[in-house]
Amino acid sequence: MKKNWIKKIVAAASVVCVASMAQATPITGNIGFSGAVDMNSTSANSATEVTSWLNTVAASPSGSFVGLVNNGDAVSMTGATPWSFNSGALANFWSVDGFTFNLTSSSIVSQVGGFLNVLLIGTVSGNSFSTTAFNGSFQVADPASGGPQTYTERLSFNSVPDGGTTVVLLGLGLLSLGLFRKNMLIA
């Protein structure tokens, strides 16, 4: 009886380990963007949305993006036009070289002194990687005095991966409790 129980635990542990290895690789690293935007206001202090994106390009890729995204590669912002700074989900917010960011939500963090900072939360997928949670920021400042009403913007995104480690640790913890309980009942 005891040998059958141990065989079941070993089989369950094997399934948990194989399942965690079968997952695709999460996206790691950071990616930035630069370019310009038109907004619905002449000041970053009162703007509520981007009305168009101009010349947005990738900058400083690291981690999984290296070798797939290069500095200066064009970024498509088709899912982000127009984009309200306090928004819900938007599919295809940005895409570059096979990677796509789907926005879950965005909200203004600060909007004072001619500077706007917006938090973006969502997921990045593509290039055979698993969909990975990413957080980012959109930052824009008022144009120089007398300059055109086009604002320089900076987008940056950082991965928030788990990679399934939590599930494996939870499974191993539950198996340990089961073994402990079983040994207590036998003794």
mmCIF file with all atom_site columns, C-alpha atoms in Angstrom:
data_model
loop_
_atom_site.group_PDB
_atom_site.id
_atom_site.type_symbol
_atom_site.label_atom_id
_atom_site.label_alt_id
_atom_site.label_comp_id
_atom_site.label_asym_id
_atom_site.label_entity_id
_atom_site.label_seq_id
_atom_site.pdbx_PDB_ins_code
_atom_site.Cartn_x
_atom_site.Cartn_y
_atom_site.Cartn_z
_atom_site.occupancy
_atom_site.B_iso_or_equiv
_atom_site.pdbx_formal_charge
_atom_site.auth_seq_id
_atom_site.auth_comp_id
_atom_site.auth_asym_id
_atom_site.auth_atom_id
_atom_site.pdbx_PDB_model_num
ATOM 1   C CA . MET A 1 1   ? 0.000  0.000  0.000   1.00 0.00 ? 1   MET A CA 1
ATOM 2   C CA . LYS A 1 2   ? 2.780  2.418  0.963   1.00 0.00 ? 2   LYS A CA 1
ATOM 3   C CA . LYS A 1 3   ? 4.662  1.710  -2.306  1.00 0.00 ? 3   LYS A CA 1
ATOM 4   C CA . ASN A 1 4   ? 1.569  2.529  -4.404  1.00 0.00 ? 4   ASN A CA 1
ATOM 5   C CA . TRP A 1 5   ? 1.136  5.846  -2.612  1.00 0.00 ? 5   TRP A CA 1
ATOM 6   C CA . ILE A 1 6   ? 4.797  6.775  -3.215  1.00 0.00 ? 6   ILE A CA 1
ATOM 7   C CA . LYS A 1 7   ? 4.456  5.842  -6.907  1.00 0.00 ? 7   LYS A CA 1
ATOM 8   C CA . LYS A 1 8   ? 1.439  8.160  -7.195  1.00 0.00 ? 8   LYS A CA 1
ATOM 9   C CA . ILE A 1 9   ? 3.346  11.037 -5.605  1.00 0.00 ? 9   ILE A CA 1
ATOM 10  C CA . VAL A 1 10  ? 6.332  10.521 -7.906  1.00 0.00 ? 10  VAL A CA 1
ATOM 11  C CA . ALA A 1 11  ? 4.001  10.425 -10.928 1.00 0.00 ? 11  ALA A CA 1
ATOM 12  C CA . ALA A 1 12  ? 2.236  13.624 -9.826  1.00 0.00 ? 12  ALA A CA 1
ATOM 13  C CA . ALA A 1 13  ? 5.571  15.401 -9.253  1.00 0.00 ? 13  ALA A CA 1
ATOM 14  C CA . SER A 1 14  ? 6.730  14.307 -12.698 1.00 0.00 ? 14  SER A CA 1
ATOM 15  C CA . VAL A 1 15  ? 3.574  15.696 -14.313 1.00 0.00 ? 15  VAL A CA 1
ATOM 16  C CA . VAL A 1 16  ? 4.031  19.044 -12.537 1.00 0.00 ? 16  VAL A CA 1
ATOM 17  C CA . CYS A 1 17  ? 7.683  19.287 -13.617 1.00 0.00 ? 17  CYS A CA 1
ATOM 18  C CA . VAL A 1 18  ? 6.996  18.284 -17.235 1.00 0.00 ? 18  VAL A CA 1
ATOM 19  C CA . ALA A 1 19  ? 4.057  20.680 -17.455 1.00 0.00 ? 19  ALA A CA 1
ATOM 20  C CA . SER A 1 20  ? 6.215  23.553 -16.242 1.00 0.00 ? 20  SER A CA 1
ATOM 21  C CA . MET A 1 21  ? 8.935  22.690 -18.784 1.00 0.00 ? 21  MET A CA 1
ATOM 22  C CA . ALA A 1 22  ? 6.401  22.444 -21.624 1.00 0.00 ? 22  ALA A CA 1
ATOM 23  C CA . GLN A 1 23  ? 5.519  26.120 -21.261 1.00 0.00 ? 23  GLN A CA 1
ATOM 24  C CA . ALA A 1 24  ? 7.000  28.478 -23.823 1.00 0.00 ? 24  ALA A CA 1
ATOM 25  C CA . THR A 1 25  ? 9.781  30.777 -22.703 1.00 0.00 ? 25  THR A CA 1
ATOM 26  C CA . PRO A 1 26  ? 8.606  34.078 -21.175 1.00 0.00 ? 26  PRO A CA 1
ATOM 27  C CA . ILE A 1 27  ? 9.845  37.360 -22.612 1.00 0.00 ? 27  ILE A CA 1
ATOM 28  C CA . THR A 1 28  ? 12.571 39.008 -20.543 1.00 0.00 ? 28  THR A CA 1
ATOM 29  C CA . GLY A 1 29  ? 14.269 42.371 -20.698 1.00 0.00 ? 29  GLY A CA 1
ATOM 30  C CA . ASN A 1 30  ? 13.203 45.868 -21.576 1.00 0.00 ? 30  ASN A CA 1
ATOM 31  C CA . ILE A 1 31  ? 12.363 47.838 -24.676 1.00 0.00 ? 31  ILE A CA 1
ATOM 32  C CA . GLY A 1 32  ? 12.004 51.557 -25.158 1.00 0.00 ? 32  GLY A CA 1
ATOM 33  C CA . PHE A 1 33  ? 10.470 53.758 -27.832 1.00 0.00 ? 33  PHE A CA 1
ATOM 34  C CA . SER A 1 34  ? 10.919 57.348 -28.868 1.00 0.00 ? 34  SER A CA 1
ATOM 35  C CA . GLY A 1 35  ? 9.159  59.678 -31.249 1.00 0.00 ? 35  GLY A CA 1
ATOM 36  C CA . ALA A 1 36  ? 6.556  62.403 -31.134 1.00 0.00 ? 36  ALA A CA 1
ATOM 37  C CA . VAL A 1 37  ? 2.809  62.673 -30.529 1.00 0.00 ? 37  VAL A CA 1
ATOM 38  C CA . ASP A 1 38  ? -0.018 65.056 -31.145 1.00 0.00 ? 38  ASP A CA 1
ATOM 39  C CA . MET A 1 39  ? -2.366 65.418 -28.195 1.00 0.00 ? 39  MET A CA 1
ATOM 40  C CA . ASN A 1 40  ? -5.813 66.928 -27.702 1.00 0.00 ? 40  ASN A CA 1
ATOM 41  C CA . SER A 1 41  ? -4.380 69.912 -25.793 1.00 0.00 ? 41  SER A CA 1
ATOM 42  C CA . THR A 1 42  ? -1.606 72.467 -26.190 1.00 0.00 ? 42  THR A CA 1
ATOM 43  C CA . SER A 1 43  ? -0.237 71.526 -22.745 1.00 0.00 ? 43  SER A CA 1
ATOM 44  C CA . ALA A 1 44  ? 0.785  68.208 -21.171 1.00 0.00 ? 44  ALA A CA 1
ATOM 45  C CA . ASN A 1 45  ? -0.912 69.521 -18.004 1.00 0.00 ? 45  ASN A CA 1
ATOM 46  C CA . SER A 1 46  ? -4.389 69.367 -19.556 1.00 0.00 ? 46  SER A CA 1
ATOM 47  C CA . ALA A 1 47  ? -4.071 66.687 -22.256 1.00 0.00 ? 47  ALA A CA 1
ATOM 48  C CA . THR A 1 48  ? -6.299 63.613 -21.901 1.00 0.00 ? 48  THR A CA 1
ATOM 49  C CA . GLU A 1 49  ? -5.366 61.635 -25.037 1.00 0.00 ? 49  GLU A CA 1
ATOM 50  C CA . VAL A 1 50  ? -2.938 61.087 -27.893 1.00 0.00 ? 50  VAL A CA 1
ATOM 51  C CA . THR A 1 51  ? -4.530 61.862 -31.254 1.00 0.00 ? 51  THR A CA 1
ATOM 52  C CA . SER A 1 52  ? -1.619 60.674 -33.437 1.00 0.00 ? 52  SER A CA 1
ATOM 53  C CA . TRP A 1 53  ? 1.837  59.119 -33.157 1.00 0.00 ? 53  TRP A CA 1
ATOM 54  C CA . LEU A 1 54  ? 4.724  60.437 -35.287 1.00 0.00 ? 54  LEU A CA 1
ATOM 55  C CA . ASN A 1 55  ? 7.955  58.591 -36.140 1.00 0.00 ? 55  ASN A CA 1
ATOM 56  C CA . THR A 1 56  ? 7.852  56.148 -33.217 1.00 0.00 ? 56  THR A CA 1
ATOM 57  C CA . VAL A 1 57  ? 10.945 53.896 -33.243 1.00 0.00 ? 57  VAL A CA 1
ATOM 58  C CA . ALA A 1 58  ? 12.425 51.216 -30.977 1.00 0.00 ? 58  ALA A CA 1
ATOM 59  C CA . ALA A 1 59  ? 15.315 52.073 -28.664 1.00 0.00 ? 59  ALA A CA 1
ATOM 60  C CA . SER A 1 60  ? 17.615 50.119 -26.327 1.00 0.00 ? 60  SER A CA 1
ATOM 61  C CA . PRO A 1 61  ? 16.190 46.582 -26.572 1.00 0.00 ? 61  PRO A CA 1
ATOM 62  C CA . SER A 1 62  ? 17.514 44.090 -24.024 1.00 0.00 ? 62  SER A CA 1
ATOM 63  C CA . GLY A 1 63  ? 16.852 40.475 -23.031 1.00 0.00 ? 63  GLY A CA 1
ATOM 64  C CA . SER A 1 64  ? 14.556 38.590 -25.419 1.00 0.00 ? 64  SER A CA 1
ATOM 65  C CA . PHE A 1 65  ? 14.311 41.593 -27.740 1.00 0.00 ? 65  PHE A CA 1
ATOM 66  C CA . VAL A 1 66  ? 18.053 41.571 -28.597 1.00 0.00 ? 66  VAL A CA 1
ATOM 67  C CA . GLY A 1 67  ? 18.694 40.286 -32.110 1.00 0.00 ? 67  GLY A CA 1
ATOM 68  C CA . LEU A 1 68  ? 15.005 40.573 -33.017 1.00 0.00 ? 68  LEU A CA 1
ATOM 69  C CA . VAL A 1 69  ? 14.465 44.312 -32.509 1.00 0.00 ? 69  VAL A CA 1
ATOM 70  C CA . ASN A 1 70  ? 17.073 46.915 -33.458 1.00 0.00 ? 70  ASN A CA 1
ATOM 71  C CA . ASN A 1 71  ? 17.457 50.563 -32.472 1.00 0.00 ? 71  ASN A CA 1
ATOM 72  C CA . GLY A 1 72  ? 15.514 52.674 -34.928 1.00 0.00 ? 72  GLY A CA 1
ATOM 73  C CA . ASP A 1 73  ? 13.097 49.949 -36.096 1.00 0.00 ? 73  ASP A CA 1
ATOM 74  C CA . ALA A 1 74  ? 9.665  51.422 -36.886 1.00 0.00 ? 74  ALA A CA 1
ATOM 75  C CA . VAL A 1 75  ? 6.958  50.796 -34.258 1.00 0.00 ? 75  VAL A CA 1
ATOM 76  C CA . SER A 1 76  ? 3.315  50.491 -35.275 1.00 0.00 ? 76  SER A CA 1
ATOM 77  C CA . MET A 1 77  ? 0.931  52.230 -32.863 1.00 0.00 ? 77  MET A CA 1
ATOM 78  C CA . THR A 1 78  ? -2.295 51.280 -34.696 1.00 0.00 ? 78  THR A CA 1
ATOM 79  C CA . GLY A 1 79  ? -4.126 50.083 -31.559 1.00 0.00 ? 79  GLY A CA 1
ATOM 80  C CA . ALA A 1 80  ? -3.261 53.315 -29.751 1.00 0.00 ? 80  ALA A CA 1
ATOM 81  C CA . THR A 1 81  ? -4.896 55.910 -32.002 1.00 0.00 ? 81  THR A CA 1
ATOM 82  C CA . PRO A 1 82  ? -6.632 57.718 -30.433 1.00 0.00 ? 82  PRO A CA 1
ATOM 83  C CA . TRP A 1 83  ? -5.603 56.711 -26.926 1.00 0.00 ? 83  TRP A CA 1
ATOM 84  C CA . SER A 1 84  ? -7.096 58.084 -23.714 1.00 0.00 ? 84  SER A CA 1
ATOM 85  C CA . PHE A 1 85  ? -4.560 58.158 -20.854 1.00 0.00 ? 85  PHE A CA 1
ATOM 86  C CA . ASN A 1 86  ? -7.104 56.618 -18.450 1.00 0.00 ? 86  ASN A CA 1
ATOM 87  C CA . SER A 1 87  ? -8.224 53.680 -20.553 1.00 0.00 ? 87  SER A CA 1
ATOM 88  C CA . GLY A 1 88  ? -9.170 50.056 -20.406 1.00 0.00 ? 88  GLY A CA 1
ATOM 89  C CA . ALA A 1 89  ? -8.029 47.273 -22.690 1.00 0.00 ? 89  ALA A CA 1
ATOM 90  C CA . LEU A 1 90  ? -6.703 48.042 -26.186 1.00 0.00 ? 90  LEU A CA 1
ATOM 91  C CA . ALA A 1 91  ? -5.486 45.234 -28.449 1.00 0.00 ? 91  ALA A CA 1
ATOM 92  C CA . ASN A 1 92  ? -2.349 45.795 -30.551 1.00 0.00 ? 92  ASN A CA 1
ATOM 93  C CA . PHE A 1 93  ? -1.378 48.947 -28.658 1.00 0.00 ? 93  PHE A CA 1
ATOM 94  C CA . TRP A 1 94  ? 2.064  48.690 -30.224 1.00 0.00 ? 94  TRP A CA 1
ATOM 95  C CA . SER A 1 95  ? 3.909  46.165 -32.373 1.00 0.00 ? 95  SER A CA 1
ATOM 96  C CA . VAL A 1 96  ? 7.494  45.919 -33.577 1.00 0.00 ? 96  VAL A CA 1
ATOM 97  C CA . ASP A 1 97  ? 9.375  43.113 -35.336 1.00 0.00 ? 97  ASP A CA 1
ATOM 98  C CA . GLY A 1 98  ? 6.908  40.354 -34.372 1.00 0.00 ? 98  GLY A CA 1
ATOM 99  C CA . PHE A 1 99  ? 6.254  41.501 -30.784 1.00 0.00 ? 99  PHE A CA 1
ATOM 100 C CA . THR A 1 100 ? 2.838  42.919 -29.809 1.00 0.00 ? 100 THR A CA 1
ATOM 101 C CA . PHE A 1 101 ? 1.748  44.737 -26.653 1.00 0.00 ? 101 PHE A CA 1
ATOM 102 C CA . ASN A 1 102 ? -1.902 44.417 -25.637 1.00 0.00 ? 102 ASN A CA 1
ATOM 103 C CA . LEU A 1 103 ? -2.859 47.108 -23.151 1.00 0.00 ? 103 LEU A CA 1
ATOM 104 C CA . THR A 1 104 ? -4.917 45.990 -20.152 1.00 0.00 ? 104 THR A CA 1
ATOM 105 C CA . SER A 1 105 ? -5.204 49.424 -18.556 1.00 0.00 ? 105 SER A CA 1
ATOM 106 C CA . SER A 1 106 ? -3.536 52.813 -18.365 1.00 0.00 ? 106 SER A CA 1
ATOM 107 C CA . SER A 1 107 ? -3.761 55.634 -15.838 1.00 0.00 ? 107 SER A CA 1
ATOM 108 C CA . ILE A 1 108 ? -2.152 59.012 -15.215 1.00 0.00 ? 108 ILE A CA 1
ATOM 109 C CA . VAL A 1 109 ? 0.517  58.869 -12.491 1.00 0.00 ? 109 VAL A CA 1
ATOM 110 C CA . SER A 1 110 ? 1.392  62.577 -12.569 1.00 0.00 ? 110 SER A CA 1
ATOM 111 C CA . GLN A 1 111 ? 0.482  65.579 -14.715 1.00 0.00 ? 111 GLN A CA 1
ATOM 112 C CA . VAL A 1 112 ? 2.153  68.780 -13.474 1.00 0.00 ? 112 VAL A CA 1
ATOM 113 C CA . GLY A 1 113 ? 4.706  71.375 -14.568 1.00 0.00 ? 113 GLY A CA 1
ATOM 114 C CA . GLY A 1 114 ? 4.327  70.626 -18.261 1.00 0.00 ? 114 GLY A CA 1
ATOM 115 C CA . PHE A 1 115 ? 5.173  66.936 -17.745 1.00 0.00 ? 115 PHE A CA 1
ATOM 116 C CA . LEU A 1 116 ? 2.850  63.931 -18.056 1.00 0.00 ? 116 LEU A CA 1
ATOM 117 C CA . ASN A 1 117 ? 3.585  60.391 -16.827 1.00 0.00 ? 117 ASN A CA 1
ATOM 118 C CA . VAL A 1 118 ? 1.152  57.544 -17.598 1.00 0.00 ? 118 VAL A CA 1
ATOM 119 C CA . LEU A 1 119 ? 1.381  53.945 -16.297 1.00 0.00 ? 119 LEU A CA 1
ATOM 120 C CA . LEU A 1 120 ? 0.586  51.198 -18.837 1.00 0.00 ? 120 LEU A CA 1
ATOM 121 C CA . ILE A 1 121 ? -0.172 47.596 -17.829 1.00 0.00 ? 121 ILE A CA 1
ATOM 122 C CA . GLY A 1 122 ? -0.571 44.724 -20.261 1.00 0.00 ? 122 GLY A CA 1
ATOM 123 C CA . THR A 1 123 ? 1.076  41.775 -21.967 1.00 0.00 ? 123 THR A CA 1
ATOM 124 C CA . VAL A 1 124 ? 3.666  41.301 -24.697 1.00 0.00 ? 124 VAL A CA 1
ATOM 125 C CA . SER A 1 125 ? 3.623  38.285 -27.016 1.00 0.00 ? 125 SER A CA 1
ATOM 126 C CA . GLY A 1 126 ? 5.289  37.131 -30.200 1.00 0.00 ? 126 GLY A CA 1
ATOM 127 C CA . ASN A 1 127 ? 8.300  35.442 -31.784 1.00 0.00 ? 127 ASN A CA 1
ATOM 128 C CA . SER A 1 128 ? 7.468  32.032 -30.190 1.00 0.00 ? 128 SER A CA 1
ATOM 129 C CA . PHE A 1 129 ? 7.694  33.391 -26.627 1.00 0.00 ? 129 PHE A CA 1
ATOM 130 C CA . SER A 1 130 ? 4.865  32.920 -24.155 1.00 0.00 ? 130 SER A CA 1
ATOM 131 C CA . THR A 1 131 ? 2.636  35.880 -23.410 1.00 0.00 ? 131 THR A CA 1
ATOM 132 C CA . THR A 1 132 ? 4.342  37.809 -20.614 1.00 0.00 ? 132 THR A CA 1
ATOM 133 C CA . ALA A 1 133 ? 3.094  40.530 -18.270 1.00 0.00 ? 133 ALA A CA 1
ATOM 134 C CA . PHE A 1 134 ? 4.698  43.910 -18.982 1.00 0.00 ? 134 PHE A CA 1
ATOM 135 C CA . ASN A 1 135 ? 4.419  47.298 -17.294 1.00 0.00 ? 135 ASN A CA 1
ATOM 136 C CA . GLY A 1 136 ? 5.426  50.480 -19.013 1.00 0.00 ? 136 GLY A CA 1
ATOM 137 C CA . SER A 1 137 ? 5.320  54.224 -18.851 1.00 0.00 ? 137 SER A CA 1
ATOM 138 C CA . PHE A 1 138 ? 4.450  56.945 -21.327 1.00 0.00 ? 138 PHE A CA 1
ATOM 139 C CA . GLN A 1 139 ? 6.172  60.226 -20.602 1.00 0.00 ? 139 GLN A CA 1
ATOM 140 C CA . VAL A 1 140 ? 5.757  63.484 -22.466 1.00 0.00 ? 140 VAL A CA 1
ATOM 141 C CA . ALA A 1 141 ? 6.772  67.083 -21.828 1.00 0.00 ? 141 ALA A CA 1
ATOM 142 C CA . ASP A 1 142 ? 5.524  70.366 -23.277 1.00 0.00 ? 142 ASP A CA 1
ATOM 143 C CA . PRO A 1 143 ? 7.324  71.449 -26.458 1.00 0.00 ? 143 PRO A CA 1
ATOM 144 C CA . ALA A 1 144 ? 9.900  74.240 -26.337 1.00 0.00 ? 144 ALA A CA 1
ATOM 145 C CA . SER A 1 145 ? 8.485  77.754 -26.221 1.00 0.00 ? 145 SER A CA 1
ATOM 146 C CA . GLY A 1 146 ? 7.322  78.785 -29.675 1.00 0.00 ? 146 GLY A CA 1
ATOM 147 C CA . GLY A 1 147 ? 7.767  75.222 -30.975 1.00 0.00 ? 147 GLY A CA 1
ATOM 148 C CA . PRO A 1 148 ? 5.172  73.231 -32.892 1.00 0.00 ? 148 PRO A CA 1
ATOM 149 C CA . GLN A 1 149 ? 2.383  71.506 -30.960 1.00 0.00 ? 149 GLN A CA 1
ATOM 150 C CA . THR A 1 150 ? 4.089  68.152 -31.384 1.00 0.00 ? 150 THR A CA 1
ATOM 151 C CA . TYR A 1 151 ? 5.429  66.635 -28.184 1.00 0.00 ? 151 TYR A CA 1
ATOM 152 C CA . THR A 1 152 ? 8.462  64.459 -27.754 1.00 0.00 ? 152 THR A CA 1
ATOM 153 C CA . GLU A 1 153 ? 7.433  61.243 -26.038 1.00 0.00 ? 153 GLU A CA 1
ATOM 154 C CA . ARG A 1 154 ? 9.198  58.303 -24.481 1.00 0.00 ? 154 ARG A CA 1
ATOM 155 C CA . LEU A 1 155 ? 7.673  54.888 -23.953 1.00 0.00 ? 155 LEU A CA 1
ATOM 156 C CA . SER A 1 156 ? 9.485  52.214 -21.962 1.00 0.00 ? 156 SER A CA 1
ATOM 157 C CA . PHE A 1 157 ? 8.421  48.722 -20.981 1.00 0.00 ? 157 PHE A CA 1
ATOM 158 C CA . ASN A 1 158 ? 9.761  46.215 -18.451 1.00 0.00 ? 158 ASN A CA 1
ATOM 159 C CA . SER A 1 159 ? 8.842  42.547 -18.180 1.00 0.00 ? 159 SER A CA 1
ATOM 160 C CA . VAL A 1 160 ? 7.190  41.157 -15.077 1.00 0.00 ? 160 VAL A CA 1
ATOM 161 C CA . PRO A 1 161 ? 7.753  37.406 -15.664 1.00 0.00 ? 161 PRO A CA 1
ATOM 162 C CA . ASP A 1 162 ? 6.922  34.504 -13.348 1.00 0.00 ? 162 ASP A CA 1
ATOM 163 C CA . GLY A 1 163 ? 7.799  31.646 -15.684 1.00 0.00 ? 163 GLY A CA 1
ATOM 164 C CA . GLY A 1 164 ? 5.631  29.112 -13.825 1.00 0.00 ? 164 GLY A CA 1
ATOM 165 C CA . THR A 1 165 ? 7.926  28.960 -10.794 1.00 0.00 ? 165 THR A CA 1
ATOM 166 C CA . THR A 1 166 ? 5.028  29.741 -8.478  1.00 0.00 ? 166 THR A CA 1
ATOM 167 C CA . VAL A 1 167 ? 3.022  26.744 -9.743  1.00 0.00 ? 167 VAL A CA 1
ATOM 168 C CA . VAL A 1 168 ? 5.987  24.365 -9.337  1.00 0.00 ? 168 VAL A CA 1
ATOM 169 C CA . LEU A 1 169 ? 6.708  25.596 -5.806  1.00 0.00 ? 169 LEU A CA 1
ATOM 170 C CA . LEU A 1 170 ? 3.035  25.323 -4.841  1.00 0.00 ? 170 LEU A CA 1
ATOM 171 C CA . GLY A 1 171 ? 2.903  21.757 -6.202  1.00 0.00 ? 171 GLY A CA 1
ATOM 172 C CA . LEU A 1 172 ? 6.051  20.732 -4.339  1.00 0.00 ? 172 LEU A CA 1
ATOM 173 C CA . GLY A 1 173 ? 4.715  22.307 -1.133  1.00 0.00 ? 173 GLY A CA 1
ATOM 174 C CA . LEU A 1 174 ? 1.436  20.403 -1.413  1.00 0.00 ? 174 LEU A CA 1
ATOM 175 C CA . LEU A 1 175 ? 3.310  17.154 -2.101  1.00 0.00 ? 175 LEU A CA 1
ATOM 176 C CA . SER A 1 176 ? 5.453  17.734 0.991   1.00 0.00 ? 176 SER A CA 1
ATOM 177 C CA . LEU A 1 177 ? 2.372  18.309 3.125   1.00 0.00 ? 177 LEU A CA 1
ATOM 178 C CA . GLY A 1 178 ? 0.820  15.136 1.722   1.00 0.00 ? 178 GLY A CA 1
ATOM 179 C CA . LEU A 1 179 ? 3.927  13.112 2.555   1.00 0.00 ? 179 LEU A CA 1
ATOM 180 C CA . PHE A 1 180 ? 4.089  14.595 6.035   1.00 0.00 ? 180 PHE A CA 1
ATOM 181 C CA . ARG A 1 181 ? 0.408  13.851 6.667   1.00 0.00 ? 181 ARG A CA 1
ATOM 182 C CA . LYS A 1 182 ? 0.720  10.311 5.310   1.00 0.00 ? 182 LYS A CA 1
ATOM 183 C CA . ASN A 1 183 ? 3.749  9.630  7.541   1.00 0.00 ? 183 ASN A CA 1
ATOM 184 C CA . MET A 1 184 ? 1.873  10.966 10.557  1.00 0.00 ? 184 MET A CA 1
ATOM 185 C CA . LEU A 1 185 ? -1.071 8.601  9.856   1.00 0.00 ? 185 LEU A CA 1
ATOM 186 C CA . ILE A 1 186 ? 1.196  5.563  9.418   1.00 0.00 ? 186 ILE A CA 1
ATOM 187 C CA . ALA A 1 187 ? 3.228  6.187  12.588  1.00 0.00 ? 187 ALA A CA 1
#
